[in-house]
mmCIF file of C-alpha atoms and ligand atoms in Angstrom:
data_model
loop_
_atom_site.group_PDB
_atom_site.id
_atom_site.type_symbol
_atom_site.label_atom_id
_atom_site.label_comp_id
_atom_site.label_asym_id
_atom_site.label_seq_id
_atom_site.Cartn_x
_atom_site.Cartn_y
_atom_site.Cartn_z
ATOM 1 C CA MET H 273 -19.700 68.489 -13.308
ATOM 2 C CA LYS H 274 -23.234 66.541 -12.742
ATOM 3 C CA THR H 275 -21.349 63.253 -13.471
ATOM 4 C CA ILE H 276 -19.359 63.892 -10.510
ATOM 5 C CA LEU H 277 -21.932 64.597 -7.986
ATOM 6 C CA ILE H 278 -23.602 61.655 -8.961
ATOM 7 C CA LEU H 279 -20.514 59.713 -8.642
ATOM 8 C CA ALA H 280 -20.678 60.879 -4.913
ATOM 9 C CA ALA H 281 -23.695 60.101 -3.842
ATOM 10 C CA ALA H 282 -23.346 56.289 -4.972
ATOM 11 C CA ILE H 283 -20.174 55.778 -3.030
ATOM 12 C CA ALA H 284 -21.695 57.475 -0.245
ATOM 13 C CA LEU H 285 -25.035 55.227 -0.270
ATOM 14 C CA PRO H 286 -24.939 52.327 2.330
ATOM 15 C CA PRO H 287 -23.966 49.016 0.463
ATOM 16 C CA THR H 288 -26.962 47.153 -0.678
ATOM 17 C CA ALA H 289 -28.272 43.940 0.864
ATOM 18 C CA HIS H 290 -26.555 41.840 -1.706
ATOM 19 C CA ALA H 291 -23.259 43.408 -2.245
ATOM 20 C CA LEU H 292 -23.051 42.634 2.325
ATOM 21 C CA ARG H 293 -24.557 39.037 1.760
ATOM 22 C CA GLN H 294 -21.496 38.841 -1.125
ATOM 23 C CA ALA H 295 -18.835 40.394 1.105
ATOM 24 C CA SER H 296 -19.967 37.693 4.103
ATOM 25 C CA ASP H 297 -20.374 34.353 1.971
ATOM 26 C CA PRO H 298 -17.388 33.084 0.172
ATOM 27 C CA HIS H 299 -19.216 30.909 -1.359
ATOM 28 C CA ALA H 300 -22.295 32.981 -2.921
ATOM 29 C CA VAL H 301 -20.407 32.291 -6.069
ATOM 30 C CA VAL H 302 -18.590 28.400 -6.851
ATOM 31 C CA THR H 303 -16.021 27.831 -9.955
ATOM 32 C CA VAL H 304 -15.151 24.880 -10.861
ATOM 33 C CA GLY H 305 -13.959 24.688 -14.272
ATOM 34 C CA THR H 306 -16.640 25.849 -16.602
ATOM 35 C CA ALA H 307 -19.231 25.544 -14.294
ATOM 36 C CA SER H 308 -20.317 28.786 -12.283
ATOM 37 C CA ALA H 309 -23.122 28.239 -9.421
ATOM 38 C CA LYS H 310 -24.399 31.038 -7.831
ATOM 39 C CA ARG H 311 -26.279 30.599 -4.483
ATOM 40 C CA GLY H 312 -29.469 28.385 -5.307
ATOM 41 C CA GLU H 313 -28.141 27.512 -8.358
ATOM 42 C CA ARG H 314 -26.826 24.563 -10.630
ATOM 43 C CA ALA H 315 -24.573 25.105 -13.180
ATOM 44 C CA TYR H 316 -23.153 22.339 -15.681
ATOM 45 C CA GLY H 317 -19.498 22.662 -17.408
ATOM 46 C CA GLU H 318 -16.196 21.103 -17.614
ATOM 47 C CA ILE H 319 -12.540 21.059 -16.050
ATOM 48 C CA VAL H 320 -10.398 21.143 -19.242
ATOM 49 C CA VAL H 321 -7.016 19.709 -19.079
ATOM 50 C CA PRO H 322 -5.037 21.094 -21.909
ATOM 51 C CA ALA H 323 -2.972 19.209 -24.001
ATOM 52 C CA GLY H 324 1.206 19.044 -23.041
ATOM 53 C CA VAL H 325 3.298 16.093 -23.456
ATOM 54 C CA ASP H 326 0.053 14.159 -24.673
ATOM 55 C CA SER H 327 -2.970 14.906 -25.381
ATOM 56 C CA GLY H 328 -5.655 16.818 -23.542
ATOM 57 C CA THR H 329 -9.157 15.776 -22.160
ATOM 58 C CA ARG H 330 -11.995 17.724 -20.626
ATOM 59 C CA ILE H 331 -13.631 16.234 -17.128
ATOM 60 C CA ALA H 332 -17.475 16.909 -17.111
ATOM 61 C CA VAL H 333 -18.333 18.823 -13.587
ATOM 62 C CA ALA H 334 -21.581 20.129 -12.065
ATOM 63 C CA VAL H 335 -21.849 22.465 -9.084
ATOM 64 C CA VAL H 336 -24.957 22.589 -7.351
ATOM 65 C CA ASN H 337 -24.805 25.700 -4.503
ATOM 66 C CA GLY H 338 -27.356 25.943 -2.393
ATOM 67 C CA SER H 339 -29.226 28.903 -1.424
ATOM 68 C CA ARG H 340 -28.194 29.019 1.951
ATOM 69 C CA PRO H 341 -24.059 28.453 3.595
ATOM 70 C CA GLY H 342 -22.765 25.575 4.718
ATOM 71 C CA PRO H 343 -20.077 22.474 3.869
ATOM 72 C CA VAL H 344 -18.658 22.029 0.822
ATOM 73 C CA LEU H 345 -18.798 18.564 -0.612
ATOM 74 C CA ALA H 346 -17.440 16.890 -3.291
ATOM 75 C CA VAL H 347 -18.721 13.350 -4.878
ATOM 76 C CA VAL H 348 -16.086 11.986 -7.415
ATOM 77 C CA SER H 349 -16.550 8.679 -8.868
ATOM 78 C CA GLY H 350 -14.915 7.417 -12.377
ATOM 79 C CA ALA H 351 -10.918 8.070 -12.022
ATOM 80 C CA HIS H 352 -11.342 3.933 -13.420
ATOM 81 C CA GLY H 353 -13.675 4.699 -16.429
ATOM 82 C CA THR H 354 -15.313 0.803 -16.283
ATOM 83 C CA GLU H 355 -16.483 1.118 -12.939
ATOM 84 C CA TYR H 356 -19.725 1.953 -14.448
ATOM 85 C CA ALA H 357 -22.379 1.687 -11.589
ATOM 86 C CA SER H 358 -20.211 4.368 -9.584
ATOM 87 C CA ILE H 359 -20.058 7.068 -12.258
ATOM 88 C CA VAL H 360 -23.837 6.472 -12.805
ATOM 89 C CA ALA H 361 -24.628 7.107 -9.567
ATOM 90 C CA VAL H 362 -22.978 10.431 -9.572
ATOM 91 C CA SER H 363 -24.292 11.324 -12.672
ATOM 92 C CA ARG H 364 -28.177 10.565 -11.191
ATOM 93 C CA LEU H 365 -26.941 12.204 -7.602
ATOM 94 C CA ILE H 366 -26.544 15.398 -9.387
ATOM 95 C CA GLU H 367 -30.679 16.099 -9.830
ATOM 96 C CA ARG H 368 -31.745 14.514 -6.663
ATOM 97 C CA ILE H 369 -29.819 17.548 -4.789
ATOM 98 C CA ASP H 370 -32.641 20.475 -4.851
ATOM 99 C CA PRO H 371 -30.209 23.964 -4.603
ATOM 100 C CA ALA H 372 -33.777 25.497 -3.170
ATOM 101 C CA GLY H 373 -32.847 23.041 -0.065
ATOM 102 C CA LEU H 374 -29.386 22.216 0.097
ATOM 103 C CA SER H 375 -27.066 24.180 2.728
ATOM 104 C CA GLY H 376 -24.278 24.279 1.311
ATOM 105 C CA THR H 377 -22.403 23.350 -1.877
ATOM 106 C CA VAL H 378 -21.709 19.779 -3.775
ATOM 107 C CA ILE H 379 -19.232 19.538 -6.448
ATOM 108 C CA LEU H 380 -20.048 16.490 -8.669
ATOM 109 C CA VAL H 381 -17.781 14.945 -11.142
ATOM 110 C CA PRO H 382 -18.739 11.364 -12.361
ATOM 111 C CA LEU H 383 -15.952 10.356 -14.363
ATOM 112 C CA VAL H 384 -12.816 11.922 -14.256
ATOM 113 C CA ASN H 385 -10.957 8.825 -16.501
ATOM 114 C CA VAL H 386 -13.181 9.714 -19.963
ATOM 115 C CA ALA H 387 -10.823 7.865 -22.016
ATOM 116 C CA SER H 388 -10.930 4.280 -19.895
ATOM 117 C CA PHE H 389 -15.075 4.627 -20.130
ATOM 118 C CA GLU H 390 -14.863 5.290 -23.857
ATOM 119 C CA GLN H 391 -12.385 2.609 -24.523
ATOM 120 C CA LYS H 392 -13.547 0.199 -22.276
ATOM 121 C CA VAL H 393 -10.080 0.304 -20.637
ATOM 122 C CA PRO H 394 -10.170 -1.367 -16.810
ATOM 123 C CA HIS H 395 -8.025 0.350 -14.171
ATOM 124 C CA VAL H 396 -6.047 3.104 -16.032
ATOM 125 C CA ASN H 397 -5.846 5.631 -18.075
ATOM 126 C CA PRO H 398 -5.090 4.115 -21.676
ATOM 127 C CA ILE H 399 -3.562 7.604 -22.568
ATOM 128 C CA ASP H 400 -0.534 7.355 -20.566
ATOM 129 C CA GLY H 401 -1.038 4.118 -18.658
ATOM 130 C CA LYS H 402 -1.659 5.513 -15.374
ATOM 131 C CA SER H 403 -4.228 4.496 -12.706
ATOM 132 C CA MET H 404 -6.341 7.525 -12.363
ATOM 133 C CA ASN H 405 -6.076 7.626 -8.373
ATOM 134 C CA ARG H 406 -2.430 6.695 -7.863
ATOM 135 C CA PHE H 407 -0.988 9.997 -8.824
ATOM 136 C CA TYR H 408 -2.119 12.908 -6.897
ATOM 137 C CA PRO H 409 -1.590 15.790 -5.806
ATOM 138 C CA GLY H 410 -0.623 15.376 -9.628
ATOM 139 C CA ASN H 411 1.908 17.660 -11.809
ATOM 140 C CA PRO H 412 0.691 20.162 -14.084
ATOM 141 C CA ALA H 413 4.040 19.540 -16.510
ATOM 142 C CA GLY H 414 3.327 15.799 -16.166
ATOM 143 C CA THR H 415 1.254 13.532 -18.436
ATOM 144 C CA GLN H 416 -2.197 13.524 -18.991
ATOM 145 C CA THR H 417 -3.248 11.371 -15.778
ATOM 146 C CA GLU H 418 -0.871 14.051 -13.772
ATOM 147 C CA ARG H 419 -2.134 16.802 -15.147
ATOM 148 C CA ALA H 420 -5.836 16.091 -14.699
ATOM 149 C CA SER H 421 -5.021 14.817 -10.924
ATOM 150 C CA ASP H 422 -3.305 18.110 -10.328
ATOM 151 C CA LEU H 423 -6.212 20.489 -11.584
ATOM 152 C CA ILE H 424 -8.806 18.336 -9.790
ATOM 153 C CA THR H 425 -6.472 18.870 -6.507
ATOM 154 C CA ARG H 426 -6.886 22.427 -7.007
ATOM 155 C CA GLN H 427 -10.311 22.899 -8.306
ATOM 156 C CA VAL H 428 -12.547 20.146 -6.045
ATOM 157 C CA VAL H 429 -10.017 19.085 -3.538
ATOM 158 C CA GLU H 430 -8.938 23.126 -2.131
ATOM 159 C CA GLN H 431 -12.196 24.399 -2.461
ATOM 160 C CA SER H 432 -14.068 21.154 -0.399
ATOM 161 C CA ASP H 433 -14.498 20.579 3.125
ATOM 162 C CA HIS H 434 -15.213 16.811 2.654
ATOM 163 C CA LEU H 435 -14.576 14.560 -0.314
ATOM 164 C CA ILE H 436 -16.212 11.327 -1.402
ATOM 165 C CA ASP H 437 -14.493 8.991 -3.839
ATOM 166 C CA LEU H 438 -16.529 6.404 -5.563
ATOM 167 C CA HIS H 439 -15.334 3.385 -6.682
ATOM 168 C CA GLY H 440 -16.649 -0.287 -7.484
ATOM 169 C CA GLY H 441 -15.502 -3.600 -9.052
ATOM 170 C CA ASP H 442 -13.905 -3.272 -12.274
ATOM 171 C CA LEU H 443 -14.262 -4.780 -15.072
ATOM 172 C CA ASP H 444 -12.587 -7.962 -13.906
ATOM 173 C CA GLU H 445 -13.772 -7.705 -10.065
ATOM 174 C CA ASN H 446 -16.488 -9.620 -8.684
ATOM 175 C CA LEU H 447 -16.752 -7.478 -6.081
ATOM 176 C CA ARG H 448 -18.759 -7.120 -2.720
ATOM 177 C CA PRO H 449 -19.684 -3.231 -1.378
ATOM 178 C CA TYR H 450 -17.664 -1.577 1.268
ATOM 179 C CA SER H 451 -16.043 1.702 2.335
ATOM 180 C CA TYR H 452 -12.619 2.981 3.336
ATOM 181 C CA TRP H 453 -12.221 4.990 6.647
ATOM 182 C CA THR H 454 -8.679 6.519 6.600
ATOM 183 C CA VAL H 455 -6.970 6.982 9.852
ATOM 184 C CA THR H 456 -4.909 9.899 9.852
ATOM 185 C CA GLY H 457 -3.862 10.194 13.470
ATOM 186 C CA ASN H 458 -5.885 13.788 13.604
ATOM 187 C CA ALA H 459 -8.654 12.376 16.095
ATOM 188 C CA ALA H 460 -10.909 15.193 15.515
ATOM 189 C CA GLN H 461 -10.746 14.907 11.731
ATOM 190 C CA ASP H 462 -11.114 10.896 12.061
ATOM 191 C CA SER H 463 -14.020 11.397 14.634
ATOM 192 C CA ILE H 464 -15.710 12.980 11.701
ATOM 193 C CA SER H 465 -14.597 10.769 8.610
ATOM 194 C CA ARG H 466 -15.870 8.120 10.611
ATOM 195 C CA ALA H 467 -19.427 9.652 11.574
ATOM 196 C CA MET H 468 -19.834 10.007 7.357
ATOM 197 C CA VAL H 469 -18.302 6.450 6.567
ATOM 198 C CA ILE H 470 -21.535 5.278 9.106
ATOM 199 C CA ALA H 471 -24.082 7.257 8.123
ATOM 200 C CA PHE H 472 -22.926 6.229 4.033
ATOM 201 C CA GLY H 473 -24.401 3.149 5.445
ATOM 202 C CA LEU H 474 -21.729 0.127 3.818
ATOM 203 C CA ASP H 475 -21.890 -2.091 6.695
ATOM 204 C CA HIS H 476 -18.410 -2.898 5.663
ATOM 205 C CA VAL H 477 -15.435 -0.793 6.357
ATOM 206 C CA ILE H 478 -11.709 -1.298 5.848
ATOM 207 C CA ILE H 479 -9.724 0.653 8.366
ATOM 208 C CA SER H 480 -6.906 2.358 6.516
ATOM 209 C CA SER H 481 -4.121 3.199 8.661
ATOM 210 C CA ASP H 482 -0.949 2.547 5.959
ATOM 211 C CA ARG H 483 -1.805 5.782 3.543
ATOM 212 C CA PRO H 484 0.833 8.564 3.081
ATOM 213 C CA LYS H 485 0.876 11.055 5.327
ATOM 214 C CA ASP H 486 2.641 13.864 2.888
ATOM 215 C CA PRO H 487 0.033 16.109 1.380
ATOM 216 C CA ALA H 488 2.700 15.980 -1.370
ATOM 217 C CA ALA H 489 2.475 12.744 -1.968
ATOM 218 C CA SER H 490 -0.849 11.976 -1.302
ATOM 219 C CA ARG H 491 -1.252 9.305 -4.431
ATOM 220 C CA TYR H 492 -5.408 8.814 -3.795
ATOM 221 C CA LEU H 493 -8.137 11.612 -4.467
ATOM 222 C CA GLU H 494 -9.482 10.758 -0.671
ATOM 223 C CA ASN H 495 -6.026 10.926 0.643
ATOM 224 C CA THR H 496 -5.345 14.043 -1.123
ATOM 225 C CA ALA H 497 -8.471 15.798 0.855
ATOM 226 C CA SER H 498 -7.236 13.865 3.948
ATOM 227 C CA THR H 499 -4.109 15.032 4.231
ATOM 228 C CA ARG H 500 -5.101 18.425 3.373
ATOM 229 C CA GLY H 501 -6.980 18.092 6.953
ATOM 230 C CA LYS H 502 -10.476 17.724 4.921
ATOM 231 C CA PRO H 503 -12.466 14.514 6.728
ATOM 232 C CA SER H 504 -13.311 12.069 3.511
ATOM 233 C CA ILE H 505 -14.008 8.941 2.767
ATOM 234 C CA THR H 506 -14.014 6.285 -0.294
ATOM 235 C CA ALA H 507 -16.954 4.186 -0.917
ATOM 236 C CA GLU H 508 -17.118 1.144 -3.404
ATOM 237 C CA ALA H 509 -20.207 -0.797 -4.958
ATOM 238 C CA GLY H 510 -20.578 -2.954 -8.491
ATOM 239 C CA TYR H 511 -18.806 -5.412 -10.037
ATOM 240 C CA ALA H 512 -17.817 -6.388 -13.376
ATOM 241 C CA GLY H 513 -19.342 -4.177 -15.706
ATOM 242 C CA THR H 514 -22.700 -4.383 -14.354
ATOM 243 C CA VAL H 515 -24.911 -1.636 -13.294
ATOM 244 C CA MET H 516 -27.538 -3.162 -10.895
ATOM 245 C CA PRO H 517 -30.074 -0.874 -9.449
ATOM 246 C CA ALA H 518 -28.961 -1.919 -5.907
ATOM 247 C CA ASP H 519 -25.702 -0.896 -6.256
ATOM 248 C CA VAL H 520 -26.480 2.391 -7.607
ATOM 249 C CA GLU H 521 -28.868 3.082 -5.281
ATOM 250 C CA ALA H 522 -26.461 2.373 -2.276
ATOM 251 C CA LEU H 523 -23.847 4.783 -3.826
ATOM 252 C CA VAL H 524 -26.535 7.869 -3.953
ATOM 253 C CA SER H 525 -28.451 7.325 -1.455
ATOM 254 C CA GLY H 526 -24.914 6.823 0.721
ATOM 255 C CA SER H 527 -23.543 9.944 -0.482
ATOM 256 C CA LEU H 528 -27.402 11.579 0.547
ATOM 257 C CA ASN H 529 -27.207 10.364 4.099
ATOM 258 C CA VAL H 530 -23.353 11.977 4.656
ATOM 259 C CA MET H 531 -25.136 15.317 3.001
ATOM 260 C CA GLY H 532 -27.508 14.312 5.652
ATOM 261 C CA ALA H 533 -25.077 14.028 8.612
ATOM 262 C CA LEU H 534 -23.495 16.664 7.545
ATOM 263 C CA ARG H 535 -26.577 18.306 7.936
ATOM 264 C CA MET H 536 -26.561 19.812 4.149
ATOM 265 C CA ILE H 537 -30.191 18.248 3.676
ATOM 266 C CA ASP H 538 -32.813 17.345 5.818
ATOM 267 C CA ARG H 539 -32.655 13.575 5.785
ATOM 268 C CA PRO H 540 -33.263 11.371 8.709
ATOM 269 C CA PRO H 541 -30.299 8.972 10.125
ATOM 270 C CA GLN H 542 -30.394 5.365 8.947
ATOM 271 C CA ARG H 543 -31.004 3.276 11.370
ATOM 272 C CA LYS H 544 -27.928 1.433 13.167
ATOM 273 C CA LYS H 545 -26.520 -1.291 11.797
ATOM 274 C CA ASN H 546 -23.949 -4.032 12.550
ATOM 275 C CA PHE H 547 -21.058 -2.829 10.941
ATOM 276 C CA LEU H 548 -18.102 -5.290 10.387
ATOM 277 C CA TRP H 549 -14.661 -3.491 10.299
ATOM 278 C CA PHE H 550 -11.692 -5.147 8.267
ATOM 279 C CA GLU H 551 -8.249 -4.052 9.624
ATOM 280 C CA ARG H 552 -6.602 -4.784 6.855
ATOM 281 C CA VAL H 553 -7.077 -6.506 3.125
ATOM 282 C CA VAL H 554 -4.458 -9.398 1.757
ATOM 283 C CA THR H 555 -4.360 -9.686 -1.785
ATOM 284 C CA VAL H 556 -4.061 -13.120 -3.000
ATOM 285 C CA VAL H 557 -1.960 -13.477 -6.419
ATOM 286 C CA SER H 558 -1.676 -16.257 -8.960
ATOM 287 C CA ASP H 559 1.676 -18.293 -9.360
ATOM 288 C CA SER H 560 1.137 -19.149 -12.600
ATOM 289 C CA ALA H 561 -0.880 -17.521 -15.953
ATOM 290 C CA GLY H 562 -3.750 -19.165 -17.729
ATOM 291 C CA ILE H 563 -7.416 -19.608 -17.151
ATOM 292 C CA PHE H 564 -8.693 -18.282 -13.757
ATOM 293 C CA PHE H 565 -12.110 -20.215 -12.563
ATOM 294 C CA PRO H 566 -13.078 -19.565 -9.736
ATOM 295 C CA LEU H 567 -14.253 -21.656 -6.313
ATOM 296 C CA VAL H 568 -16.101 -19.038 -4.455
ATOM 297 C CA ASP H 569 -18.361 -16.033 -4.839
ATOM 298 C CA ARG H 570 -17.415 -12.680 -3.790
ATOM 299 C CA ASP H 571 -18.616 -11.990 0.167
ATOM 300 C CA THR H 572 -17.322 -15.860 1.067
ATOM 301 C CA TRP H 573 -16.174 -16.178 4.364
ATOM 302 C CA VAL H 574 -12.682 -18.027 4.029
ATOM 303 C CA THR H 575 -10.668 -20.335 6.319
ATOM 304 C CA PRO H 576 -6.605 -20.841 5.902
ATOM 305 C CA GLY H 577 -5.895 -23.484 2.732
ATOM 306 C CA MET H 578 -9.338 -22.819 1.526
ATOM 307 C CA LYS H 579 -9.486 -22.733 -2.454
ATOM 308 C CA LEU H 580 -10.433 -20.088 -4.235
ATOM 309 C CA GLY H 581 -10.130 -21.013 -7.761
ATOM 310 C CA TYR H 582 -7.705 -22.297 -9.780
ATOM 311 C CA VAL H 583 -5.720 -21.712 -13.189
ATOM 312 C CA THR H 584 -5.304 -24.175 -16.263
ATOM 313 C CA ASP H 585 -3.300 -23.307 -19.030
ATOM 314 C CA TYR H 586 -5.095 -22.856 -22.571
ATOM 315 C CA LEU H 587 -5.034 -26.591 -23.218
ATOM 316 C CA GLY H 588 -6.797 -27.215 -19.926
ATOM 317 C CA ARG H 589 -4.314 -29.079 -17.763
ATOM 318 C CA ARG H 590 -4.637 -27.583 -14.047
ATOM 319 C CA ARG H 591 -1.377 -25.669 -13.576
ATOM 320 C CA ALA H 592 -1.869 -24.048 -9.820
ATOM 321 C CA ASP H 593 -4.452 -23.280 -7.034
ATOM 322 C CA ALA H 594 -5.056 -20.634 -5.579
ATOM 323 C CA VAL H 595 -5.822 -20.655 -1.361
ATOM 324 C CA ALA H 596 -6.521 -18.233 1.315
ATOM 325 C CA PRO H 597 -3.736 -17.333 3.553
ATOM 326 C CA GLU H 598 -6.016 -16.187 6.268
ATOM 327 C CA ALA H 599 -9.352 -16.485 7.598
ATOM 328 C CA GLY H 600 -11.504 -13.433 5.880
ATOM 329 C CA LEU H 601 -13.841 -12.635 3.865
ATOM 330 C CA VAL H 602 -13.895 -12.272 0.199
ATOM 331 C CA LEU H 603 -14.468 -8.437 -0.599
ATOM 332 C CA TYR H 604 -13.850 -9.009 -4.181
ATOM 333 C CA ILE H 605 -12.157 -12.252 -6.794
ATOM 334 C CA ASN H 606 -11.064 -12.314 -9.919
ATOM 335 C CA ALA H 607 -14.421 -12.201 -12.751
ATOM 336 C CA VAL H 608 -12.784 -13.321 -15.731
ATOM 337 C CA PRO H 609 -10.834 -16.131 -17.114
ATOM 338 C CA THR H 610 -7.664 -13.660 -17.802
ATOM 339 C CA MET H 611 -4.897 -14.607 -15.489
ATOM 340 C CA VAL H 612 -1.570 -13.133 -15.726
ATOM 341 C CA LYS H 613 1.141 -14.992 -13.172
ATOM 342 C CA GLY H 614 1.053 -12.323 -10.445
ATOM 343 C CA GLY H 615 -2.526 -11.337 -11.276
ATOM 344 C CA THR H 616 -4.831 -10.469 -8.298
ATOM 345 C CA VAL H 617 -6.957 -13.267 -7.878
ATOM 346 C CA ALA H 618 -8.958 -11.709 -5.233
ATOM 347 C CA ASN H 619 -8.889 -9.503 -2.049
ATOM 348 C CA ILE H 620 -9.884 -10.872 1.351
ATOM 349 C CA GLY H 621 -10.451 -8.796 4.295
ATOM 350 C CA ILE H 622 -9.027 -9.340 7.560
ATOM 351 C CA LEU H 623 -11.655 -8.506 10.371
ATOM 352 C CA LYS H 624 -10.323 -6.127 13.105
ATOM 353 C CA LYS H 625 -9.740 -7.915 16.466
ATOM 354 C CA PRO H 626 -12.364 -7.654 19.177
HETATM 355 ZN ZN1 ZN U 924 -11.878 2.461 -8.894
#
């Protein structure tokens, strides 16, 4: 009898302030994989990709849940596990975000492609030979790359309002920093992502207008967020296995600048820069296999017919010259002697016509 009376009294009580806050705040607790952070907390964990048709993997994740409500931003890197500057940048960004001064939530995934990092294999996941930025939104019944992509889509992308995907020049890419701005055709969304690109602060921007529009076949991570209506960007810095402080800092401060622009943290906007906008990228491929010798550095303006490099056979006999087909900027050039027939010599950015 006594118990029933107490229960009745408990039910009749007005809800506590804590319960009210929980009910009105969908992000009172944010959980990604095994990381679960309440407001004002930073949590560490893993997205566990179970074994399937091949082995499983574990992808480290941190959740910084701000003391006040606001947007949810995902910052992801290491789809290509030897783009080291971006991986180091996101691992350092985790501690740079103070939950006490944060409005909203940041989900940080520094290294998607663990096997690539561990085995020092560029471009692909050595477990299944697939690029970890080409199989979104993923497939729970597919190979490791597809299963990981499926979990990242559901746990990271779908829980976020915005996403920043960080890359850089891979082991064999001598790359100058740049961002991508995806044009989806939704003017409101595109103006927000454009503001994110400008806030990030890399003053060379490639305009992507040819990305898939179908959310079920989005292929790229940033495109998975963009096709789900979430203004998002990709940024690249670092090259050829190096971890230059300026590249790491460009990616860390760029991400913080975007958080400032989204009013997640108190951070003054960057001083105005003159941005260069590239309307497309031309990939120059090699006619011949052999030993590659570059004749220009990254960030060189080239004119049509200008030699970018040449290839000799393994006995040193010159076999082919690689030339620029159009006027533009060398965004990256092959950084190593290895060259296969059809292999990438360079990516040339073509400036948007005024
Ligand atoms: Zn990459």
